[in-house]
Amino acid sequence: MSQSVNILGATGSIGSSTLDIINAYPEEFSVFGVSAHSNVEKLAEIAMAHKAKCAVIADETQYDALKEKLKGTDVEVLAGAEGLKEMASEPVDISVAAITGMAALEPTLAAIENSKKVAFASKECLVGAGKIMMDAVEKSGTVFLPVDSEHNAIFQVFETAQHNAIERLILTASGGPFRTRQDLSNVTTAEALAHPNWDMGKKISVDSSTMMNKALEIIEAHYLFNMPAEKIDVIVHPQSIVHSMVEYKDGSVLAQLGAPDMRTPITYCLGYPERIETTGDRLSLADMAQLNFEAVDDVRFPAIRLAYEALNKGQEACIAFNAANEILVAAFLENEIAYLDISAGVEYILNTAKYDTVKTIQDVLVLDKEIREQTRSLIQTKELERLRA
Ligand SMILES: NC(=O)c1ccc[n+]([C@@H]2O[C@H](COP(=O)([O-])OP(=O)(O)OC[C@H]3O[C@@H](n4cnc5c(N)ncnc54)[C@H](OP(=O)(O)O)[C@@H]3O)[C@@H](O)[C@H]2O)c1
């Protein structure tokens, strides 16, 4: 029988790769719901092409436009945070959580509570609310599978019964577009968006260039695999073929390899526990001249050090880390701040933010909002320019 699928963030890069795989399996998967933030055109196209039952536009001002585009079809049109939650609460077989940023938190939690399986890409919300989310996974019993290629790789070679025999998780990082560039003071948005190996959304592309993406992934790995910070390492691997590794105390290092194509981990998640054919690229080791590994340059890329600091400080610092980064990346993409201000601003917020202990989702959302406001005022008061000087 066909499995029903909700795609939160259907118009994005992960959403498109998911739809590409679903297209190849018309008997096995059927799209139930699709969502976007504001891309009405693409969302309507996807909803019609896949005969979705429901389409949600998160930006409520676009509701009428989407309704108009889907006039005469059977697609139910919803909007806003409530609409997203309603769609994510449907008891579907699979939810693909691929909304960028903390905005993914509430719909992803609804999906965790109501879907049989969740293919999870939205790392930012796990960074901000890791314990709450993993508790929700345990409570609901949903099968929670990481889409992120590194965590998907670790998941595939992680022997749960041998948790105590795991020495460390080794996350690989491509090093991004500036791996060998020494002077990062004049980086443009176009340069930061040009990732050498992966074709991704804008936010994650900038995060890859600053290595904030790997920093977020360290925190993501901590929560997903219940591993302390000191057992999570990062190594630069420019070819993005070895997607990550687990080292056991007997000296064995288990790795998962594949072409740098997100359709492999997404196919793994959709098919799980079966292994099904991917529509993505295949790895040809014979065509690879070499696989290289090198240490992270902590001076040019302070993000990795900051992630460990945030983890050691606790959940509240992780919220601050993520929220500050989201605001600073958006400001960089709008040409409001310089490239190096992203890491400098995150470090400043991490060192200066004051917060109470967070216990509930409401606490998380309140702190997230406060940090966003603090980061915006950091940008407006030109404090960043002073930090740079
Ligand atoms: N791309 C990758 O290869 C990759 C790999 C690993 C993990 N991830 C993670 O997967 C997530 C998605 O990445 P992506 O590259 O697919 O991003 P993307 O191409 O920018 O797509 C993001 C999707 O989320 C929607 N969205 C954005 N902001 C939203 C909001 N405030 N409320 C509701 N929906 C919103 C977008 O709608 P609109 O189109 O209307 O803006 C779009 O559908 C991120 O957390 C990223 O870190 C991505």
CSV table of C-alpha atoms and ligand atoms in Angstrom, one decimal:
chain,number,residue,atom,x,y,z
A,1,MET,CA,0.0,0.0,0.0
A,2,SER,CA,1.1,3.5,-0.8
A,3,GLN,CA,2.7,5.5,2.1
A,4,SER,CA,1.4,9.0,2.7
A,5,VAL,CA,4.0,11.8,2.9
A,6,ASN,CA,3.9,15.3,4.3
A,7,ILE,CA,6.7,17.6,3.1
A,8,LEU,CA,7.4,20.6,5.3
A,9,GLY,CA,9.4,22.9,3.2
A,10,ALA,CA,8.5,21.3,-0.1
A,11,THR,CA,9.7,24.2,-2.3
A,12,GLY,CA,13.3,24.1,-1.0
A,13,SER,CA,16.3,22.1,-1.9
A,14,ILE,CA,15.6,19.1,0.4
A,15,GLY,CA,11.9,19.3,-0.6
A,16,SER,CA,12.8,19.1,-4.3
A,17,SER,CA,15.1,16.2,-3.8
A,18,THR,CA,12.4,14.4,-1.9
A,19,LEU,CA,9.9,15.0,-4.6
A,20,ASP,CA,12.4,13.7,-7.2
A,21,ILE,CA,12.5,10.4,-5.4
A,22,ILE,CA,8.8,10.2,-4.8
A,23,ASN,CA,8.3,10.7,-8.5
A,24,ALA,CA,10.2,7.5,-9.2
A,25,TYR,CA,7.9,5.6,-6.9
A,26,PRO,CA,4.3,6.4,-7.8
A,27,GLU,CA,2.9,3.2,-6.3
A,28,GLU,CA,4.9,3.3,-3.1
A,29,PHE,CA,4.5,7.0,-2.0
A,30,SER,CA,1.7,9.5,-2.3
A,31,VAL,CA,2.0,13.2,-1.3
A,32,PHE,CA,-0.5,14.2,1.4
A,33,GLY,CA,0.6,17.8,2.3
A,34,VAL,CA,3.2,20.3,1.1
A,35,SER,CA,4.3,23.6,2.6
A,36,ALA,CA,6.3,26.7,1.8
A,37,HIS,CA,7.0,30.0,3.3
A,38,SER,CA,6.1,32.4,0.5
A,39,ASN,CA,6.8,30.8,-2.8
A,40,VAL,CA,3.2,30.5,-3.9
A,41,GLU,CA,4.0,29.8,-7.6
A,42,LYS,CA,6.2,26.8,-6.8
A,43,LEU,CA,4.0,25.5,-4.0
A,44,ALA,CA,0.8,25.5,-6.2
A,45,GLU,CA,2.8,23.8,-9.0
A,46,ILE,CA,4.0,21.0,-6.6
A,47,ALA,CA,0.5,20.6,-5.0
A,48,MET,CA,-1.1,20.1,-8.4
A,49,ALA,CA,1.6,17.9,-9.9
A,50,HIS,CA,1.5,15.6,-7.0
A,51,LYS,CA,-2.2,15.7,-6.3
A,52,ALA,CA,-1.6,16.8,-2.7
A,53,LYS,CA,-4.6,16.9,-0.4
A,54,CYS,CA,-3.3,20.0,1.4
A,55,ALA,CA,-1.0,22.9,0.7
A,56,VAL,CA,0.1,25.4,3.4
A,57,ILE,CA,1.7,28.8,2.9
A,58,ALA,CA,3.3,29.9,6.1
A,59,ASP,CA,3.2,33.6,5.2
A,60,GLU,CA,-0.5,34.4,5.8
A,61,THR,CA,-0.4,37.4,3.4
A,62,GLN,CA,0.0,34.9,0.6
A,63,TYR,CA,-3.1,32.9,1.4
A,64,ASP,CA,-5.4,34.5,-1.2
A,65,ALA,CA,-2.8,34.2,-3.9
A,66,LEU,CA,-2.4,30.5,-3.2
A,67,LYS,CA,-6.1,30.0,-3.0
A,68,GLU,CA,-6.4,31.7,-6.4
A,69,LYS,CA,-3.7,29.5,-7.9
A,70,LEU,CA,-5.4,26.3,-6.6
A,71,LYS,CA,-8.9,27.3,-7.6
A,72,GLY,CA,-10.8,24.5,-9.2
A,73,THR,CA,-8.6,21.8,-7.6
A,74,ASP,CA,-9.3,19.5,-4.6
A,75,VAL,CA,-6.3,20.8,-2.7
A,76,GLU,CA,-7.2,22.2,0.7
A,77,VAL,CA,-5.4,25.5,1.2
A,78,LEU,CA,-4.2,26.5,4.7
A,79,ALA,CA,-1.9,29.4,5.9
A,80,GLY,CA,0.2,30.6,8.8
A,81,ALA,CA,1.6,28.8,11.8
A,82,GLU,CA,-1.7,27.2,12.7
A,83,GLY,CA,-2.1,25.9,9.1
A,84,LEU,CA,1.3,24.4,9.3
A,85,LYS,CA,0.6,22.7,12.6
A,86,GLU,CA,-2.7,21.4,11.2
A,87,MET,CA,-1.0,19.8,8.2
A,88,ALA,CA,1.9,18.4,10.3
A,89,SER,CA,-0.6,16.9,12.8
A,90,GLU,CA,-2.2,14.6,10.1
A,91,PRO,CA,-1.4,11.0,10.9
A,92,VAL,CA,0.7,10.4,7.8
A,93,ASP,CA,3.2,7.5,7.3
A,94,ILE,CA,6.2,9.8,6.7
A,95,SER,CA,6.9,13.5,7.4
A,96,VAL,CA,9.9,15.1,5.8
A,97,ALA,CA,10.9,18.0,8.1
A,98,ALA,CA,12.8,20.4,5.8
A,99,ILE,CA,11.9,24.0,6.9
A,100,THR,CA,14.9,26.2,7.4
A,101,GLY,CA,15.5,27.6,10.9
A,102,MET,CA,13.8,27.7,14.2
A,103,ALA,CA,10.5,28.2,12.3
A,104,ALA,CA,10.5,24.4,11.9
A,105,LEU,CA,10.2,23.7,15.6
A,106,GLU,CA,6.5,23.6,16.2
A,107,PRO,CA,5.5,21.9,12.9
A,108,THR,CA,8.3,19.3,13.4
A,109,LEU,CA,7.0,18.6,16.9
A,110,ALA,CA,3.5,18.1,15.6
A,111,ALA,CA,5.0,15.7,13.0
A,112,ILE,CA,6.9,13.8,15.7
A,113,GLU,CA,3.7,13.3,17.6
A,114,ASN,CA,1.6,12.2,14.6
A,115,SER,CA,3.7,10.6,11.9
A,116,LYS,CA,4.9,7.0,11.9
A,117,LYS,CA,8.3,8.1,10.6
A,118,VAL,CA,10.0,11.5,10.5
A,119,ALA,CA,12.9,12.2,8.0
A,120,PHE,CA,14.5,15.1,9.8
A,121,ALA,CA,16.6,17.9,8.0
A,122,SER,CA,15.8,21.1,10.0
A,123,LYS,CA,18.9,21.0,12.2
A,124,GLU,CA,18.4,24.5,13.7
A,125,CYS,CA,15.4,23.5,15.7
A,126,LEU,CA,17.2,20.5,17.2
A,127,VAL,CA,20.0,22.8,18.2
A,128,GLY,CA,17.6,25.1,19.9
A,129,ALA,CA,15.3,22.5,21.5
A,130,GLY,CA,17.3,19.3,21.5
A,131,LYS,CA,16.2,17.7,24.7
A,132,ILE,CA,12.5,18.6,24.3
A,133,MET,CA,12.5,17.2,20.8
A,134,MET,CA,14.3,14.0,21.6
A,135,ASP,CA,11.9,13.5,24.6
A,136,ALA,CA,9.0,14.0,22.2
A,137,VAL,CA,10.5,11.4,19.9
A,138,GLU,CA,10.8,8.9,22.7
A,139,LYS,CA,7.3,9.6,23.9
A,140,SER,CA,5.6,9.3,20.5
A,141,GLY,CA,7.7,6.3,19.4
A,142,THR,CA,8.0,7.7,15.9
A,143,VAL,CA,11.0,6.5,13.8
A,144,PHE,CA,13.2,9.5,13.7
A,145,LEU,CA,15.8,9.5,10.9
A,146,PRO,CA,18.4,12.1,10.2
A,147,VAL,CA,18.5,13.4,6.6
A,148,ASP,CA,21.7,15.5,7.1
A,149,SER,CA,24.3,13.5,5.2
A,150,GLU,CA,26.7,13.4,8.2
A,151,HIS,CA,24.2,12.3,10.7
A,152,ASN,CA,22.6,9.9,8.3
A,153,ALA,CA,26.0,8.3,7.8
A,154,ILE,CA,26.5,8.0,11.5
A,155,PHE,CA,23.1,6.5,11.9
A,156,GLN,CA,23.9,3.9,9.4
A,157,VAL,CA,27.1,2.8,11.2
A,158,PHE,CA,26.0,3.5,14.8
A,159,GLU,CA,25.6,0.3,16.8
A,160,THR,CA,23.1,1.3,19.4
A,161,ALA,CA,23.8,-1.7,21.6
A,162,GLN,CA,27.5,-0.7,21.6
A,163,HIS,CA,26.9,2.9,22.7
A,164,ASN,CA,29.5,2.5,25.6
A,165,ALA,CA,32.1,1.1,23.2
A,166,ILE,CA,32.0,4.2,21.0
A,167,GLU,CA,35.1,6.3,21.4
A,168,ARG,CA,34.0,9.2,19.1
A,169,LEU,CA,31.8,10.4,16.3
A,170,ILE,CA,33.8,12.0,13.5
A,171,LEU,CA,31.8,14.5,11.4
A,172,THR,CA,33.4,15.3,8.0
A,173,ALA,CA,33.2,18.8,6.6
A,174,SER,CA,33.9,19.8,3.1
A,175,GLY,CA,35.6,23.0,4.3
A,176,GLY,CA,33.2,25.1,2.1
A,177,PRO,CA,34.2,27.6,-0.6
A,178,PHE,CA,36.9,29.3,1.6
A,179,ARG,CA,38.9,26.2,2.8
A,180,THR,CA,42.0,27.6,1.2
A,181,ARG,CA,41.3,31.3,1.1
A,182,GLN,CA,43.2,33.2,3.7
A,183,ASP,CA,41.7,36.7,3.6
A,184,LEU,CA,37.9,36.5,4.4
A,185,SER,CA,37.4,40.2,5.0
A,186,ASN,CA,35.8,41.0,1.6
A,187,VAL,CA,33.8,37.9,1.0
A,188,THR,CA,30.7,38.7,-1.1
A,189,THR,CA,27.3,37.0,-0.8
A,190,ALA,CA,27.8,35.4,-4.3
A,191,GLU,CA,31.1,33.9,-3.2
A,192,ALA,CA,29.6,32.6,0.1
A,193,LEU,CA,26.7,31.0,-1.7
A,194,ALA,CA,29.0,29.1,-4.2
A,195,HIS,CA,29.5,25.8,-2.4
A,196,PRO,CA,32.1,23.5,-4.2
A,197,ASN,CA,30.2,20.2,-3.7
A,198,TRP,CA,26.6,20.7,-2.7
A,199,ASP,CA,23.7,22.6,-4.2
A,200,MET,CA,21.6,23.8,-1.2
A,201,GLY,CA,19.4,26.6,0.1
A,202,LYS,CA,20.9,30.0,0.8
A,203,LYS,CA,21.1,29.8,4.6
A,204,ILE,CA,22.8,26.5,4.8
A,205,SER,CA,25.2,27.5,2.0
A,206,VAL,CA,26.4,30.6,3.9
A,207,ASP,CA,26.6,28.4,7.1
A,208,SER,CA,28.8,25.9,5.2
A,209,SER,CA,31.1,28.7,4.2
A,210,THR,CA,31.5,30.0,7.8
A,211,MET,CA,31.5,26.4,9.1
A,212,MET,CA,28.5,27.4,11.2
A,213,ASN,CA,26.8,24.5,9.5
A,214,LYS,CA,29.3,22.0,11.0
A,215,ALA,CA,29.0,23.8,14.3
A,216,LEU,CA,25.3,23.3,14.3
A,217,GLU,CA,25.9,19.7,13.3
A,218,ILE,CA,28.1,19.1,16.3
A,219,ILE,CA,25.2,20.1,18.5
A,220,GLU,CA,22.7,18.1,16.4
A,221,ALA,CA,24.9,15.0,16.8
A,222,HIS,CA,25.0,15.5,20.6
A,223,TYR,CA,21.3,15.3,20.8
A,224,LEU,CA,20.6,12.8,18.1
A,225,PHE,CA,23.1,10.2,19.4
A,226,ASN,CA,23.3,11.2,23.0
A,227,MET,CA,27.0,11.8,22.8
A,228,PRO,CA,28.9,14.3,25.0
A,229,ALA,CA,30.7,17.1,23.3
A,230,GLU,CA,34.2,15.7,23.9
A,231,LYS,CA,33.3,12.6,22.0
A,232,ILE,CA,32.4,14.5,18.8
A,233,ASP,CA,35.2,15.5,16.4
A,234,VAL,CA,35.2,17.3,13.1
A,235,ILE,CA,37.7,16.6,10.2
A,236,VAL,CA,37.8,18.5,6.9
A,237,HIS,CA,37.3,16.2,3.9
A,238,PRO,CA,37.2,18.4,0.8
A,239,GLN,CA,35.7,15.7,-1.6
A,240,SER,CA,32.5,15.1,0.6
A,241,ILE,CA,32.6,11.3,-0.2
A,242,VAL,CA,33.1,9.9,3.3
A,243,HIS,CA,30.0,11.4,4.9
A,244,SER,CA,31.0,10.7,8.6
A,245,MET,CA,32.4,8.0,10.8
A,246,VAL,CA,32.1,6.3,14.1
A,247,GLU,CA,35.2,5.1,16.0
A,248,TYR,CA,34.8,2.2,18.4
A,249,LYS,CA,37.2,1.4,21.3
A,250,ASP,CA,38.5,-1.7,19.5
A,251,GLY,CA,40.1,0.7,17.0
A,252,SER,CA,37.5,0.0,14.2
A,253,VAL,CA,36.3,3.1,12.4
A,254,LEU,CA,33.1,2.6,10.5
A,255,ALA,CA,32.2,5.0,7.7
A,256,GLN,CA,29.5,5.6,5.2
A,257,LEU,CA,30.5,6.7,1.7
A,258,GLY,CA,28.4,8.0,-1.2
A,259,ALA,CA,28.3,10.7,-3.9
A,260,PRO,CA,27.6,14.2,-2.6
A,261,ASP,CA,23.9,14.0,-3.4
A,262,MET,CA,21.2,14.5,-0.8
A,263,ARG,CA,19.0,12.1,-2.6
A,264,THR,CA,21.0,9.2,-1.1
A,265,PRO,CA,20.3,10.0,2.6
A,266,ILE,CA,16.7,11.1,1.7
A,267,THR,CA,16.2,7.8,-0.2
A,268,TYR,CA,17.5,5.9,2.9
A,269,CYS,CA,15.0,7.7,5.1
A,270,LEU,CA,12.0,7.2,2.8
A,271,GLY,CA,12.8,3.5,2.3
A,272,TYR,CA,13.8,2.7,5.8
A,273,PRO,CA,14.0,0.0,7.0
A,274,GLU,CA,14.2,-1.3,3.4
A,275,ARG,CA,17.0,-0.2,1.1
A,276,ILE,CA,15.4,1.2,-2.1
A,277,GLU,CA,16.9,2.4,-5.4
A,278,THR,CA,18.0,6.1,-5.4
A,279,THR,CA,17.4,8.5,-8.2
A,280,GLY,CA,20.6,10.3,-7.2
A,281,ASP,CA,24.2,10.1,-8.4
A,282,ARG,CA,26.3,7.0,-7.7
A,283,LEU,CA,29.8,7.0,-6.3
A,284,SER,CA,32.6,5.8,-8.6
A,285,LEU,CA,35.7,5.4,-6.4
A,286,ALA,CA,37.7,4.6,-9.5
A,287,ASP,CA,37.0,8.1,-10.8
A,288,MET,CA,38.2,9.6,-7.5
A,289,ALA,CA,41.9,10.5,-7.7
A,290,GLN,CA,42.1,10.8,-3.9
A,291,LEU,CA,40.3,11.3,-0.7
A,292,ASN,CA,41.9,13.9,1.6
A,293,PHE,CA,41.5,14.7,5.3
A,294,GLU,CA,42.9,17.7,7.2
A,295,ALA,CA,42.3,19.5,10.5
A,296,VAL,CA,39.9,22.4,10.9
A,297,ASP,CA,41.5,25.9,10.9
A,298,ASP,CA,40.0,27.2,14.2
A,299,VAL,CA,41.4,30.7,13.6
A,300,ARG,CA,39.7,31.4,10.3
A,301,PHE,CA,36.6,29.3,11.3
A,302,PRO,CA,35.8,30.1,15.0
A,303,ALA,CA,32.4,28.5,14.6
A,304,ILE,CA,33.5,25.0,15.6
A,305,ARG,CA,35.1,26.3,18.9
A,306,LEU,CA,31.9,28.3,19.5
A,307,ALA,CA,29.7,25.2,19.1
A,308,TYR,CA,31.7,23.4,21.8
A,309,GLU,CA,31.4,26.5,24.1
A,310,ALA,CA,27.6,26.6,23.5
A,311,LEU,CA,27.2,22.9,24.2
A,312,ASN,CA,29.3,23.2,27.4
A,313,LYS,CA,27.2,26.1,28.6
A,314,GLY,CA,23.9,24.3,27.9
A,315,GLN,CA,20.7,24.4,26.0
A,316,GLU,CA,20.1,28.1,26.5
A,317,ALA,CA,23.5,28.9,25.0
A,318,CYS,CA,22.6,26.7,22.0
A,319,ILE,CA,19.4,28.6,21.5
A,320,ALA,CA,21.4,31.9,21.5
A,321,PHE,CA,24.1,30.4,19.2
A,322,ASN,CA,21.5,29.4,16.6
A,323,ALA,CA,19.2,32.5,16.9
A,324,ALA,CA,22.1,34.9,16.6
A,325,ASN,CA,23.5,33.0,13.6
A,326,GLU,CA,20.1,33.0,11.8
A,327,ILE,CA,19.7,36.8,12.2
A,328,LEU,CA,23.3,37.5,11.2
A,329,VAL,CA,23.2,35.3,8.1
A,330,ALA,CA,20.0,37.0,7.0
A,331,ALA,CA,21.6,40.4,7.5
A,332,PHE,CA,24.7,39.3,5.5
A,333,LEU,CA,22.5,38.1,2.7
A,334,GLU,CA,20.8,41.5,2.7
A,335,ASN,CA,24.3,43.1,2.5
A,336,GLU,CA,23.7,44.8,5.9
A,337,ILE,CA,26.8,43.4,7.5
A,338,ALA,CA,30.3,42.1,6.5
A,339,TYR,CA,31.0,38.4,6.2
A,340,LEU,CA,33.3,38.2,9.2
A,341,ASP,CA,30.6,39.9,11.3
A,342,ILE,CA,28.6,36.6,11.3
A,343,SER,CA,31.1,34.7,13.5
A,344,ALA,CA,32.1,37.8,15.5
A,345,GLY,CA,28.4,38.6,16.2
A,346,VAL,CA,27.6,35.0,17.2
A,347,GLU,CA,30.6,35.0,19.6
A,348,TYR,CA,29.6,38.4,21.0
A,349,ILE,CA,26.0,37.2,21.7
A,350,LEU,CA,27.2,33.9,23.1
A,351,ASN,CA,29.5,35.7,25.6
A,352,THR,CA,27.0,38.5,26.6
A,353,ALA,CA,23.5,37.0,26.5
A,354,LYS,CA,21.8,36.5,29.8
A,355,TYR,CA,19.1,33.9,30.1
A,356,ASP,CA,16.9,31.9,32.5
A,357,THR,CA,16.7,28.1,32.3
A,358,VAL,CA,14.4,26.9,29.6
A,359,LYS,CA,12.1,24.0,30.3
A,360,THR,CA,9.2,24.2,27.9
A,361,ILE,CA,8.7,24.9,24.2
A,362,GLN,CA,7.2,28.3,25.3
A,363,ASP,CA,10.5,29.1,27.2
A,364,VAL,CA,12.5,28.2,24.1
A,365,LEU,CA,10.4,30.4,21.8
A,366,VAL,CA,10.6,33.3,24.2
A,367,LEU,CA,14.4,33.1,24.6
A,368,ASP,CA,14.8,32.6,20.8
A,369,LYS,CA,12.8,35.8,20.2
A,370,GLU,CA,14.8,37.8,22.8
A,371,ILE,CA,18.1,36.7,21.3
A,372,ARG,CA,16.9,37.7,17.8
A,373,GLU,CA,16.0,41.1,19.1
A,374,GLN,CA,19.4,41.5,20.9
A,375,THR,CA,21.2,40.5,17.6
A,376,ARG,CA,19.2,42.9,15.6
A,377,SER,CA,20.1,45.7,17.9
A,378,LEU,CA,23.7,44.6,17.8
A,379,ILE,CA,23.5,45.1,14.0
A,380,GLN,CA,21.7,48.5,14.3
A,381,THR,CA,23.9,50.0,16.9
A,382,LYS,CA,26.9,49.4,14.7
A,383,GLU,CA,28.6,47.5,17.6
A,384,LEU,CA,29.8,45.0,15.1
A,385,GLU,CA,31.8,47.6,13.3
A,386,ARG,CA,33.4,48.5,16.6
A,387,LEU,CA,34.2,44.8,17.2
A,388,ARG,CA,35.7,44.6,13.7
A,389,ALA,CA,37.9,47.7,14.2
B,1,LIG,N1,20.0,21.5,1.2
B,1,LIG,C1,20.7,20.6,1.7
B,1,LIG,O1,21.5,19.9,1.0
B,1,LIG,C2,20.6,20.3,3.2
B,1,LIG,C3,21.4,19.3,3.8
B,1,LIG,C4,21.3,18.9,5.1
B,1,LIG,C5,20.4,19.6,5.9
B,1,LIG,N2,19.6,20.6,5.4
B,1,LIG,C6,18.7,21.4,6.2
B,1,LIG,O2,17.4,21.3,5.7
B,1,LIG,C7,16.7,22.5,6.0
B,1,LIG,C8,16.2,23.0,4.6
B,1,LIG,O3,17.3,23.3,3.8
B,1,LIG,P1,17.2,23.7,2.3
B,1,LIG,O4,18.6,23.8,1.8
B,1,LIG,O5,16.2,22.8,1.6
B,1,LIG,O6,16.6,25.2,2.4
B,1,LIG,P2,15.8,26.0,1.3
B,1,LIG,O7,16.1,25.5,-0.1
B,1,LIG,O8,16.0,27.4,1.6
B,1,LIG,O9,14.2,25.6,1.6
B,1,LIG,C9,13.6,25.9,2.8
B,1,LIG,C10,12.2,25.5,2.8
B,1,LIG,O10,11.6,26.0,4.0
B,1,LIG,C11,10.6,26.9,3.7
B,1,LIG,N3,10.7,28.0,4.7
B,1,LIG,C12,11.7,28.9,4.9
B,1,LIG,N4,11.5,29.7,6.0
B,1,LIG,C13,10.3,29.3,6.5
B,1,LIG,C14,9.4,29.8,7.5
B,1,LIG,N5,9.8,30.8,8.3
B,1,LIG,N6,8.3,29.1,7.8
B,1,LIG,C15,7.8,28.1,7.0
B,1,LIG,N7,8.6,27.6,5.9
B,1,LIG,C16,9.8,28.2,5.7
B,1,LIG,C17,10.9,27.5,2.3
B,1,LIG,O11,9.8,28.0,1.7
B,1,LIG,P3,10.0,29.2,0.5
B,1,LIG,O12,10.5,28.4,-0.7
B,1,LIG,O13,8.6,29.7,0.3
B,1,LIG,O14,10.9,30.2,1.0
B,1,LIG,C18,11.4,26.2,1.7
B,1,LIG,O15,10.3,25.4,1.3
B,1,LIG,C19,17.6,23.4,6.7
B,1,LIG,O16,17.4,23.3,8.1
B,1,LIG,C20,19.0,22.9,6.3
B,1,LIG,O17,20.0,23.1,7.3
B,1,LIG,C21,19.7,21.0,4.0
